[in-house]
PDB file of C-alpha atoms in Angstrom:
ATOM      1  CA  ILE A   1     134.017 205.646-163.633  1.00  0.00           C
ATOM      2  CA  ARG A   2     130.504 204.473-164.261  1.00  0.00           C
ATOM      3  CA  THR A   3     129.641 202.178-167.150  1.00  0.00           C
ATOM      4  CA  ASP A   4     126.313 201.805-168.867  1.00  0.00           C
ATOM      5  CA  THR A   5     125.575 198.124-168.282  1.00  0.00           C
ATOM      6  CA  LEU A   6     122.754 197.973-170.851  1.00  0.00           C
ATOM      7  CA  ALA A   7     124.997 199.445-173.537  1.00  0.00           C
ATOM      8  CA  THR A   8     127.815 197.078-172.536  1.00  0.00           C
ATOM      9  CA  ARG A   9     125.509 194.035-172.625  1.00  0.00           C
ATOM     10  CA  THR A  10     124.137 195.097-175.998  1.00  0.00           C
ATOM     11  CA  TYR A  11     127.657 195.606-177.340  1.00  0.00           C
ATOM     12  CA  ILE A  12     128.764 192.148-176.201  1.00  0.00           C
ATOM     13  CA  HIS A  13     125.583 190.170-176.919  1.00  0.00           C
ATOM     14  CA  ASP A  14     124.489 191.688-180.241  1.00  0.00           C
ATOM     15  CA  PRO A  15     124.812 188.884-182.845  1.00  0.00           C
ATOM     16  CA  LYS A  16     125.604 191.508-185.510  1.00  0.00           C
ATOM     17  CA  GLY A  17     127.852 193.621-183.308  1.00  0.00           C
ATOM     18  CA  ASP A  18     131.600 194.137-183.346  1.00  0.00           C
ATOM     19  CA  VAL A  19     132.335 191.472-180.706  1.00  0.00           C
ATOM     20  CA  SER A  20     130.361 188.850-182.618  1.00  0.00           C
ATOM     21  CA  LYS A  21     132.086 189.779-185.873  1.00  0.00           C
ATOM     22  CA  TYR A  22     135.486 189.488-184.173  1.00  0.00           C
ATOM     23  CA  ILE A  23     134.690 186.078-182.632  1.00  0.00           C
ATOM     24  CA  ASN A  24     133.341 184.884-185.980  1.00  0.00           C
ATOM     25  CA  ARG A  25     136.556 186.001-187.751  1.00  0.00           C
ATOM     26  CA  LEU A  26     138.663 184.108-185.193  1.00  0.00           C
ATOM     27  CA  GLY A  27     136.518 181.016-185.802  1.00  0.00           C
ATOM     28  CA  ASN A  28     136.936 181.346-189.567  1.00  0.00           C
ATOM     29  CA  ARG A  29     140.713 181.561-189.139  1.00  0.00           C
ATOM     30  CA  LEU A  30     140.769 178.537-186.820  1.00  0.00           C
ATOM     31  CA  GLU A  31     138.691 176.500-189.284  1.00  0.00           C
ATOM     32  CA  ARG A  32     140.986 177.475-192.173  1.00  0.00           C
ATOM     33  CA  LEU A  33     144.169 176.608-190.223  1.00  0.00           C
ATOM     34  CA  ALA A  34     142.724 173.292-188.975  1.00  0.00           C
ATOM     35  CA  LYS A  35     141.784 172.270-192.522  1.00  0.00           C
ATOM     36  CA  ARG A  36     145.299 173.183-193.639  1.00  0.00           C
ATOM     37  CA  ASP A  37     147.017 171.227-190.830  1.00  0.00           C
ATOM     38  CA  VAL A  38     144.908 168.041-190.860  1.00  0.00           C
ATOM     39  CA  GLY A  39     146.190 165.001-192.774  1.00  0.00           C
ATOM     40  CA  LYS A  40     144.899 164.856-196.318  1.00  0.00           C
ATOM     41  CA  LYS A  41     145.233 161.247-197.400  1.00  0.00           C
ATOM     42  CA  THR A  42     141.701 161.330-198.820  1.00  0.00           C
ATOM     43  CA  GLY A  43     140.555 164.847-197.877  1.00  0.00           C
ATOM     44  CA  VAL A  44     137.412 163.532-196.173  1.00  0.00           C
ATOM     45  CA  LEU A  45     138.464 164.591-192.679  1.00  0.00           C
ATOM     46  CA  ALA A  46     139.473 168.094-193.825  1.00  0.00           C
ATOM     47  CA  ALA A  47     136.133 168.496-195.593  1.00  0.00           C
ATOM     48  CA  SER A  48     134.293 167.506-192.404  1.00  0.00           C
ATOM     49  CA  ILE A  49     135.824 170.274-190.254  1.00  0.00           C
ATOM     50  CA  ARG A  50     133.165 172.908-189.556  1.00  0.00           C
ATOM     51  CA  LYS A  51     132.807 176.168-187.668  1.00  0.00           C
ATOM     52  CA  ASP A  52     129.568 176.897-185.828  1.00  0.00           C
ATOM     53  CA  PHE A  53     128.882 180.399-184.535  1.00  0.00           C
ATOM     54  CA  PHE A  54     126.335 180.652-181.719  1.00  0.00           C
ATOM     55  CA  MET A  55     125.246 182.922-178.906  1.00  0.00           C
ATOM     56  CA  ALA A  56     126.093 181.407-175.521  1.00  0.00           C
ATOM     57  CA  ALA A  57     124.835 182.785-172.206  1.00  0.00           C
ATOM     58  CA  THR A  58     128.140 184.628-171.820  1.00  0.00           C
ATOM     59  CA  GLY A  59     128.183 186.068-175.339  1.00  0.00           C
ATOM     60  CA  PRO A  60     129.171 185.083-178.867  1.00  0.00           C
ATOM     61  CA  ALA A  61     131.071 181.822-179.287  1.00  0.00           C
ATOM     62  CA  VAL A  62     132.349 179.510-181.994  1.00  0.00           C
ATOM     63  CA  ARG A  63     132.812 175.769-182.073  1.00  0.00           C
ATOM     64  CA  VAL A  64     135.282 174.306-184.564  1.00  0.00           C
ATOM     65  CA  GLY A  65     135.681 170.580-185.083  1.00  0.00           C
ATOM     66  CA  SER A  66     134.537 167.488-186.884  1.00  0.00           C
ATOM     67  CA  ASP A  67     132.034 164.762-186.111  1.00  0.00           C
ATOM     68  CA  HIS A  68     133.757 162.349-188.492  1.00  0.00           C
ATOM     69  CA  ARG A  69     134.414 158.967-186.859  1.00  0.00           C
ATOM     70  CA  ILE A  70     138.209 159.211-187.260  1.00  0.00           C
ATOM     71  CA  ALA A  71     138.561 162.848-186.151  1.00  0.00           C
ATOM     72  CA  PHE A  72     139.358 162.168-182.493  1.00  0.00           C
ATOM     73  CA  ILE A  73     141.778 159.329-183.229  1.00  0.00           C
ATOM     74  CA  HIS A  74     143.523 161.409-185.901  1.00  0.00           C
ATOM     75  CA  HIS A  75     143.872 164.324-183.459  1.00  0.00           C
ATOM     76  CA  GLN A  76     144.813 162.391-180.311  1.00  0.00           C
ATOM     77  CA  GLY A  77     146.544 159.358-181.786  1.00  0.00           C
ATOM     78  CA  ALA A  78     146.130 155.687-180.913  1.00  0.00           C
ATOM     79  CA  LYS A  79     148.263 153.054-179.235  1.00  0.00           C
ATOM     80  CA  PRO A  80     149.129 149.861-181.133  1.00  0.00           C
ATOM     81  CA  HIS A  81     146.113 147.559-181.120  1.00  0.00           C
ATOM     82  CA  ILE A  82     144.561 144.533-182.783  1.00  0.00           C
ATOM     83  CA  ILE A  83     141.657 144.973-185.199  1.00  0.00           C
ATOM     84  CA  VAL A  84     139.187 142.107-185.525  1.00  0.00           C
ATOM     85  CA  PRO A  85     136.060 141.828-187.684  1.00  0.00           C
ATOM     86  CA  ARG A  86     132.770 142.765-185.984  1.00  0.00           C
ATOM     87  CA  ASN A  87     130.114 141.549-188.390  1.00  0.00           C
ATOM     88  CA  ALA A  88     132.039 139.094-190.545  1.00  0.00           C
ATOM     89  CA  SER A  89     134.449 136.199-190.159  1.00  0.00           C
ATOM     90  CA  VAL A  90     137.373 138.015-191.827  1.00  0.00           C
ATOM     91  CA  LEU A  91     138.603 141.518-192.604  1.00  0.00           C
ATOM     92  CA  ARG A  92     138.861 142.435-196.289  1.00  0.00           C
ATOM     93  CA  PHE A  93     141.064 145.295-197.457  1.00  0.00           C
ATOM     94  CA  ARG A  94     143.404 146.421-200.201  1.00  0.00           C
ATOM     95  CA  TRP A  95     147.144 146.062-199.489  1.00  0.00           C
ATOM     96  CA  HIS A  96     149.714 147.102-202.085  1.00  0.00           C
ATOM     97  CA  GLY A  97     147.205 146.775-204.905  1.00  0.00           C
ATOM     98  CA  SER A  98     145.814 143.347-203.913  1.00  0.00           C
ATOM     99  CA  ILE A  99     142.687 142.368-202.001  1.00  0.00           C
ATOM    100  CA  VAL A 100     143.673 140.624-198.750  1.00  0.00           C
ATOM    101  CA  TYR A 101     141.619 138.652-196.210  1.00  0.00           C
ATOM    102  CA  ARG A 102     142.710 138.370-192.571  1.00  0.00           C
ATOM    103  CA  SER A 103     141.079 137.208-189.342  1.00  0.00           C
ATOM    104  CA  PHE A 104     142.843 140.090-187.532  1.00  0.00           C
ATOM    105  CA  VAL A 105     145.487 142.751-188.117  1.00  0.00           C
ATOM    106  CA  LYS A 106     147.998 144.372-185.783  1.00  0.00           C
ATOM    107  CA  HIS A 107     147.639 148.123-186.155  1.00  0.00           C
ATOM    108  CA  PRO A 108     150.948 149.855-185.332  1.00  0.00           C
ATOM    109  CA  GLY A 109     149.251 152.870-183.742  1.00  0.00           C
ATOM    110  CA  HIS A 110     149.265 156.496-184.753  1.00  0.00           C
ATOM    111  CA  ARG A 111     151.175 159.382-183.189  1.00  0.00           C
ATOM    112  CA  GLY A 112     148.349 161.875-183.572  1.00  0.00           C
ATOM    113  CA  ASN A 113     148.142 165.209-185.318  1.00  0.00           C
ATOM    114  CA  PRO A 114     146.804 168.035-183.113  1.00  0.00           C
ATOM    115  CA  TYR A 115     145.243 169.818-186.077  1.00  0.00           C
ATOM    116  CA  LEU A 116     142.876 171.749-183.793  1.00  0.00           C
ATOM    117  CA  THR A 117     144.909 172.593-180.694  1.00  0.00           C
ATOM    118  CA  GLY A 118     147.964 173.805-182.632  1.00  0.00           C
ATOM    119  CA  PRO A 119     145.979 176.322-184.701  1.00  0.00           C
ATOM    120  CA  LEU A 120     143.889 177.277-181.643  1.00  0.00           C
ATOM    121  CA  LYS A 121     147.045 178.404-179.844  1.00  0.00           C
ATOM    122  CA  ARG A 122     148.072 180.460-182.889  1.00  0.00           C
ATOM    123  CA  VAL A 123     144.632 182.091-183.175  1.00  0.00           C
ATOM    124  CA  VAL A 124     144.334 182.880-179.452  1.00  0.00           C
ATOM    125  CA  LEU A 125     147.884 184.239-179.241  1.00  0.00           C
ATOM    126  CA  GLY A 126     147.467 186.153-182.514  1.00  0.00           C
ATOM    127  CA  ARG A 127     150.328 184.498-184.364  1.00  0.00           C
TER     128      ARG A 127
END
């Protein structure tokens, strides 16, 4: 069997072709599932999740994620640690309705919520 390599390359690399549309649909689904699965205490992290479609050297591709500063920690989790002020002498925050000042706080850590990898497995496996 002989294949037409130009036709195959065009089919795979055409940004408006069937392969690109399929990859884009998978990216849309992944973005939707990630936004659904991420924690929504304020909704800021969910709103920051974006899908980018682009043409890579190997063909159409999507990138789904967030550049928000807490995205990685929310996804991967964090061990217990101490938080100290960087540009002030004390930390100021609201705790149970009151404003509190502390020179440091002991953060208990965070288990992590794989809001990207869980949905990615579902999208790739078609579940």
